[in-house]
Tab-separated table of C-alpha atoms in Angstrom:
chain	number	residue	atom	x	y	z
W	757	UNK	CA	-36.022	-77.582	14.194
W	758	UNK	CA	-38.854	-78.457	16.577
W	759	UNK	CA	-42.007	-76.562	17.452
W	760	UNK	CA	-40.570	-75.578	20.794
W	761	UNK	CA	-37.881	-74.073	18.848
W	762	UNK	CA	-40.159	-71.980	16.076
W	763	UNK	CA	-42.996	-70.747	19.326
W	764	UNK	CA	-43.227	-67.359	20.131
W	765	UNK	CA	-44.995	-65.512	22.336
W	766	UNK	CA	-48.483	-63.877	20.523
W	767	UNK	CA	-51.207	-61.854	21.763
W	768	UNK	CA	-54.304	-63.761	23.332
W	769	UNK	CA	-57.593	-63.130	25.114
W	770	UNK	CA	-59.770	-64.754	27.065
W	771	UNK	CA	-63.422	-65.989	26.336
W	772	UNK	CA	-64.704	-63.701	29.133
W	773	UNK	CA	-63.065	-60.352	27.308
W	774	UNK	CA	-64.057	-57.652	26.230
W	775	UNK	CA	-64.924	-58.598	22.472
W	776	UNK	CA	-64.198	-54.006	21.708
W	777	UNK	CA	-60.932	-54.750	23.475
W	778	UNK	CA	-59.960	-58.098	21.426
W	779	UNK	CA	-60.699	-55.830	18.235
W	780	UNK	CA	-58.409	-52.795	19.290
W	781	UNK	CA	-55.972	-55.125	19.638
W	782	UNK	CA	-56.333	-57.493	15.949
W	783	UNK	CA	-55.912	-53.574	14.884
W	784	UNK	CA	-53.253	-52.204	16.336
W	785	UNK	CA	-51.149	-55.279	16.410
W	786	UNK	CA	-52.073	-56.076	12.894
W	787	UNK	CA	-52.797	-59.216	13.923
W	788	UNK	CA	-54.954	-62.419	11.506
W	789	UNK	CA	-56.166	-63.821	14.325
W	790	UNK	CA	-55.682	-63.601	17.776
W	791	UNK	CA	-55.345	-66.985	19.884
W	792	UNK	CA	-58.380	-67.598	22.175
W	793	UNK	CA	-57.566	-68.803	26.090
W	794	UNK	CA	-59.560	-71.256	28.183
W	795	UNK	CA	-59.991	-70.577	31.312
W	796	UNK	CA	-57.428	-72.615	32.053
W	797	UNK	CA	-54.726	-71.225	30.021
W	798	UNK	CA	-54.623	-73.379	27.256
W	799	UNK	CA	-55.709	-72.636	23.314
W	800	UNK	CA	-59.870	-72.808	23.364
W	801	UNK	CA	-60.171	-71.111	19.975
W	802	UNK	CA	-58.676	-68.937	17.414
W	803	UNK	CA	-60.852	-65.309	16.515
W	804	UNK	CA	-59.920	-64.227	13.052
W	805	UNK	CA	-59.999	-60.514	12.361
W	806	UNK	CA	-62.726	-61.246	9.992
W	807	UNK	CA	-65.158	-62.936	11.925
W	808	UNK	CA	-65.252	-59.584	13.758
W	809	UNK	CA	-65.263	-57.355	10.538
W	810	UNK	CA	-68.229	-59.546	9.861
W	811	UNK	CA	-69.989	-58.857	12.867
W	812	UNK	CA	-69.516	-55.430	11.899
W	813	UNK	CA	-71.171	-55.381	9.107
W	814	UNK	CA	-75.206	-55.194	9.542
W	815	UNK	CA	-77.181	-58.378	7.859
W	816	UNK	CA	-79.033	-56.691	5.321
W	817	UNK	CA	-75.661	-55.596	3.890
W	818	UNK	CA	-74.222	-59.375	3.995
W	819	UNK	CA	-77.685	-60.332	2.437
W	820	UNK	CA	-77.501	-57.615	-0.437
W	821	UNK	CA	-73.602	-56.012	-1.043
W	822	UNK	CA	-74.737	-53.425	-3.021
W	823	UNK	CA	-76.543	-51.827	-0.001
W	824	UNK	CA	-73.040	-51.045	1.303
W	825	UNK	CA	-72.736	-48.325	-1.262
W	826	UNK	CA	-75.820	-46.279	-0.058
W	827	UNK	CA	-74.010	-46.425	3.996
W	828	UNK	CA	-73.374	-42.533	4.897
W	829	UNK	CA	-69.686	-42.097	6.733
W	830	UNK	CA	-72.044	-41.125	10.102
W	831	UNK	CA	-73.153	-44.337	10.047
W	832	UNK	CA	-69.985	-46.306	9.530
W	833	UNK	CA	-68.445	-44.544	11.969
W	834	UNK	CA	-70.927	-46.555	14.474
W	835	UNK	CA	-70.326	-50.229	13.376
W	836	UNK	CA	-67.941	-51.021	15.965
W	837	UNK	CA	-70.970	-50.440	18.093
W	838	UNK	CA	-71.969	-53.878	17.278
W	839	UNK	CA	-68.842	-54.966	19.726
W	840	UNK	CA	-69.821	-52.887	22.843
W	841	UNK	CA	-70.750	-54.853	25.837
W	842	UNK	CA	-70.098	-58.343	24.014
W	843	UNK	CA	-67.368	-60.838	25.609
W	844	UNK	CA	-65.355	-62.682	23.405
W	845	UNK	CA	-66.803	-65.935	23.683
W	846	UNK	CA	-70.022	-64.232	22.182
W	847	UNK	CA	-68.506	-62.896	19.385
W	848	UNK	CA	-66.977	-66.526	18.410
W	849	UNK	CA	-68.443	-68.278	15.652
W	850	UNK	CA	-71.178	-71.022	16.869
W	851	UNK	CA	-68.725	-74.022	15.678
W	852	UNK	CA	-65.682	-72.653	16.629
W	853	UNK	CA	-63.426	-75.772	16.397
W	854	UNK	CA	-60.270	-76.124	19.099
W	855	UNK	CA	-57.446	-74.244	17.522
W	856	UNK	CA	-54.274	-76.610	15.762
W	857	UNK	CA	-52.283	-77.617	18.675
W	858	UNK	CA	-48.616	-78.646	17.937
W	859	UNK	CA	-46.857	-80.782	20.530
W	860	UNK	CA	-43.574	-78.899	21.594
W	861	UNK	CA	-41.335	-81.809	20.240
W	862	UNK	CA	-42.921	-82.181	16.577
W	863	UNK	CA	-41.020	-80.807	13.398
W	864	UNK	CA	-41.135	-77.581	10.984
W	865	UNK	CA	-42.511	-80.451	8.750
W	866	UNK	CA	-45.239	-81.692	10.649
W	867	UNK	CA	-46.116	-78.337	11.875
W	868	UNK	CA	-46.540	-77.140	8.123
W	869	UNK	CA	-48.745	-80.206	7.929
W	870	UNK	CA	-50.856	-79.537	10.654
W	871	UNK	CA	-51.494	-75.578	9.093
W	872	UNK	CA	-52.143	-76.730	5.500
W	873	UNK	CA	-54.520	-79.270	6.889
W	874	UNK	CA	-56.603	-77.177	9.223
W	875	UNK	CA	-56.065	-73.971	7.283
W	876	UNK	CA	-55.139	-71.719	10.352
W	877	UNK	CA	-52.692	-68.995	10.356
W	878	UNK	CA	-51.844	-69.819	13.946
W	879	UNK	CA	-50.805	-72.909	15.420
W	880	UNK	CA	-50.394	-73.020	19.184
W	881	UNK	CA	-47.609	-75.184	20.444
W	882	UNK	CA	-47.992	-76.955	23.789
W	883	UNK	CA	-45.470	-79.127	26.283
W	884	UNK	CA	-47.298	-81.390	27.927
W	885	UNK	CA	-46.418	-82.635	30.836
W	886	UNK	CA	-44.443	-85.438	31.664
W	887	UNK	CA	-46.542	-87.184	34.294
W	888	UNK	CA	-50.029	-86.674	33.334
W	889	UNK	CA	-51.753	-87.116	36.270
W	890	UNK	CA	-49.939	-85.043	38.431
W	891	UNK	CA	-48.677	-82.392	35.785
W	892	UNK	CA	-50.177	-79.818	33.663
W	893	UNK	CA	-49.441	-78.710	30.321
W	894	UNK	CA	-47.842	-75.745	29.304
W	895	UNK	CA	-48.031	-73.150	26.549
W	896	UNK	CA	-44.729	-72.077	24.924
W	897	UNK	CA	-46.516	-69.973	22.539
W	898	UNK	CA	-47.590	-69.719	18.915
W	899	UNK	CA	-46.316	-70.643	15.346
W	900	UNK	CA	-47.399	-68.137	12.911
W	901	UNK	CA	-47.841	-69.264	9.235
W	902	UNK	CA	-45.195	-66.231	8.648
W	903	UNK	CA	-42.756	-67.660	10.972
W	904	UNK	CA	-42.947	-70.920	9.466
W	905	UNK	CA	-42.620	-69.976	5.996
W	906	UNK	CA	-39.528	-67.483	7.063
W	907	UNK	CA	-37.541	-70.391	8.766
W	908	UNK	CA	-38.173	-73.000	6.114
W	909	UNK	CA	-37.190	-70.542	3.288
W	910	UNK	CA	-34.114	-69.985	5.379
W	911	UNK	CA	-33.221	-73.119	4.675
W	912	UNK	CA	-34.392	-72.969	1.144
């Protein structure tokens, strides 16, 4: 089974979009993480649902936890405001690192690697192209850490 063969399609966003928009949809698609495009295309970055669940959470609370408890319901109701008119290459963490990239022909195995090494529920898979000067790369999709697990316990 190659990575070509395991890629799916998955939600993404761009770095210039709305950061409100990117968070409607880590809700309503239930999503970890959603998969971050260049402008190009191509895998830039990865935003995890909880880097923006952080952002929504006001520093004196990260400071001090226990202030969370003394938060009135009228007030959390305006967190998300913390979103509103941010893009989503300002809501990314400062050292974002490029997101795992799998090459379209490597393995289940050496996908799982590449996961458990850089800890990321997504991996993006890429063909790249055969002539590189003239071609571009293309991306087939994503490898979820879901997807992986439920094709290797297949086999299992």
């Amino acid at each position: 089974m190659r990575a070509r063969d395991l890629a799916e399609p998955y939600p993404s966003v761009g770095v210039g979009d709305d950061a409100l928009t990117a968070a409607r949809l880590l809700a309503e698609e239930r999503l970890p993480a959603v998969l971050v495009l260049d402008g190009h295309g191509m895998p830039g970055a990865i935003l995890p649902a909880s880097q923006l669940v952080r952002l929504l959470v006001p520093n004196y609370v990260l400071e001090d936890p226990a202030l969370a408890a003394v938060i009135d319901e009228a007030h959390a109701d305006r967190l998300c405001q913390a979103l509103t008119g941010r893009t989503v290459g300002e809501v990314l963490p400062k050292q974002a690192a490029a997101p795992p990239v799998a090459d379209a022909d490597d393995t289940a195995v050496e996908v799982a690697a590449l996961m458990a090494t850089s800890r990321s529920p997504l991996i993006a898979v890429v063909e790249h192209a055969a002539d590189r000067r003239h071609g571009t790369d293309h991306l087939l999709g994503v490898i979820t850490a879901s997807r992986l697990l439920e094709r290797l316990l297949a086999t299992a």
